[in-house]
Amino acid sequence: MSVDEFLELLKELPEVKQGHGGEWVAFKVHGKGFGYLWEATETVGLKATIEEQIALVSERPEVFEVQFTAGRFGWVVVHLDRIEADELFELMAEAWCLTAPTPLVEKFEATHPIGQKVQAP
């Protein structure tokens, strides 16, 4: 995956806004962050559950790193050059679903093929 391919995938998620924070780009839905991109290192930080964070990092530490935890969420760093598009999109969609308002998540799940795999918060 390249940075450009990541940004293309992002277009599939509804109502995403970008904000620049110096060395990174933040991705938000309804004013709440679910992801960050660091173009210089070609890495993405994504919101996940703590359980998912632990599982990803334990199973494939060459692809995923612990970023931080906040409350019931564990953020994961993803190395873009070490992940396939379908897996990355699933993680992006999960991060988005953990953040977006429930009616928006329900609409996305009803209309997007990945909706059958993603659980609403």
Short mmCIF file of C-alpha atoms in Angstrom, two decimals:
data_model
loop_
_atom_site.label_atom_id
_atom_site.label_comp_id
_atom_site.label_asym_id
_atom_site.label_seq_id
_atom_site.Cartn_x
_atom_site.Cartn_y
_atom_site.Cartn_z
CA MET A 1 0.00 0.00 0.00
CA SER A 2 1.15 3.51 -0.75
CA VAL A 3 0.04 6.76 0.86
CA ASP A 4 -1.94 7.59 -2.29
CA GLU A 5 -3.69 4.20 -2.22
CA PHE A 6 -4.55 4.74 1.46
CA LEU A 7 -6.07 8.14 0.64
CA GLU A 8 -8.14 6.55 -2.14
CA LEU A 9 -9.51 3.92 0.26
CA LEU A 10 -10.43 6.68 2.69
CA LYS A 11 -12.88 8.08 0.13
CA GLU A 12 -15.12 5.03 0.70
CA LEU A 13 -15.87 6.16 4.26
CA PRO A 14 -18.66 8.76 4.54
CA GLU A 15 -18.25 12.26 5.93
CA VAL A 16 -14.51 12.07 6.62
CA LYS A 17 -12.76 15.39 7.15
CA GLN A 18 -9.00 15.93 7.01
CA GLY A 19 -7.00 18.25 9.21
CA HIS A 20 -3.28 18.94 9.04
CA GLY A 21 -1.23 18.94 12.22
CA GLY A 22 2.28 19.62 11.03
CA GLU A 23 3.91 16.28 10.30
CA TRP A 24 0.64 14.36 10.23
CA VAL A 25 -2.85 14.46 8.76
CA ALA A 26 -5.83 13.74 11.03
CA PHE A 27 -9.00 12.02 9.86
CA LYS A 28 -12.24 12.75 11.64
CA VAL A 29 -15.92 11.95 11.36
CA HIS A 30 -18.33 14.41 12.98
CA GLY A 31 -15.41 16.13 14.70
CA LYS A 32 -13.99 12.98 16.32
CA GLY A 33 -10.67 11.46 15.28
CA PHE A 34 -10.32 7.87 14.09
CA GLY A 35 -7.03 7.95 12.19
CA TYR A 36 -3.79 9.76 11.44
CA LEU A 37 -1.35 9.60 8.53
CA TRP A 38 2.38 10.28 8.70
CA GLU A 39 3.47 10.57 5.07
CA ALA A 40 7.20 10.77 5.92
CA THR A 41 7.17 7.33 7.56
CA GLU A 42 4.33 5.90 5.44
CA THR A 43 2.44 4.88 8.56
CA VAL A 44 -1.14 5.27 9.69
CA GLY A 45 -2.48 5.37 13.25
CA LEU A 46 -5.95 3.85 13.63
CA LYS A 47 -8.39 3.65 16.51
CA ALA A 48 -9.21 0.11 17.67
CA THR A 49 -10.44 -1.68 20.72
CA ILE A 50 -7.72 -2.56 23.20
CA GLU A 51 -8.32 -6.25 22.49
CA GLU A 52 -7.86 -5.69 18.75
CA GLN A 53 -4.73 -3.61 19.35
CA ILE A 54 -3.16 -6.39 21.44
CA ALA A 55 -4.11 -9.09 18.92
CA LEU A 56 -2.77 -7.21 15.89
CA VAL A 57 0.55 -6.32 17.50
CA SER A 58 1.01 -9.81 18.97
CA GLU A 59 0.26 -11.59 15.70
CA ARG A 60 2.24 -9.36 13.32
CA PRO A 61 4.65 -6.96 15.03
CA GLU A 62 6.35 -6.31 11.70
CA VAL A 63 3.12 -4.68 10.43
CA PHE A 64 1.55 -3.21 13.60
CA GLU A 65 2.82 -1.26 16.61
CA VAL A 66 1.11 -0.03 19.75
CA GLN A 67 0.63 3.71 19.47
CA PHE A 68 -1.19 4.47 22.74
CA THR A 69 -4.31 3.65 24.70
CA ALA A 70 -7.03 6.06 25.72
CA GLY A 71 -9.96 4.85 27.78
CA ARG A 72 -11.35 1.72 26.15
CA PHE A 73 -9.47 2.27 22.88
CA GLY A 74 -6.05 1.17 21.75
CA TRP A 75 -4.50 2.99 18.81
CA VAL A 76 -2.41 0.98 16.37
CA VAL A 77 0.35 2.13 14.00
CA VAL A 78 0.12 0.39 10.63
CA HIS A 79 3.09 0.22 8.23
CA LEU A 80 1.49 0.81 4.84
CA ASP A 81 4.14 -1.05 2.85
CA ARG A 82 3.46 -4.22 4.85
CA ILE A 83 -0.35 -4.56 4.55
CA GLU A 84 -2.81 -5.45 1.81
CA ALA A 85 -5.57 -3.05 0.78
CA ASP A 86 -8.50 -5.22 1.89
CA GLU A 87 -7.12 -5.73 5.39
CA LEU A 88 -6.24 -2.05 5.74
CA PHE A 89 -9.70 -0.99 4.62
CA GLU A 90 -11.32 -3.32 7.13
CA LEU A 91 -9.24 -1.76 9.93
CA MET A 92 -10.05 1.75 8.66
CA ALA A 93 -13.76 0.94 8.55
CA GLU A 94 -13.63 -0.49 12.08
CA ALA A 95 -11.89 2.67 13.34
CA TRP A 96 -14.47 4.81 11.57
CA CYS A 97 -17.36 2.73 13.00
CA LEU A 98 -15.97 3.10 16.53
CA THR A 99 -16.12 6.87 16.05
CA ALA A 100 -19.03 7.80 13.78
CA PRO A 101 -22.57 8.41 15.10
CA THR A 102 -24.70 5.25 15.19
CA PRO A 103 -27.16 6.31 12.43
CA LEU A 104 -24.24 6.97 10.06
CA VAL A 105 -22.65 3.62 10.93
CA GLU A 106 -25.95 1.82 10.33
CA LYS A 107 -26.36 3.48 6.94
CA PHE A 108 -22.77 2.60 5.97
CA GLU A 109 -23.17 -1.02 7.06
CA ALA A 110 -26.43 -1.37 5.16
CA THR A 111 -24.96 -0.08 1.90
CA HIS A 112 -21.29 -1.13 1.90
CA PRO A 113 -20.14 -4.73 1.29
CA ILE A 114 -17.82 -4.64 4.32
CA GLY A 115 -20.82 -3.82 6.50
CA GLN A 116 -21.51 -7.47 7.15
CA LYS A 117 -18.05 -7.80 8.76
CA VAL A 118 -17.99 -4.60 10.81
CA GLN A 119 -19.83 -4.36 14.12
CA ALA A 120 -21.45 -1.10 15.20
CA PRO A 121 -20.31 0.32 18.56
#
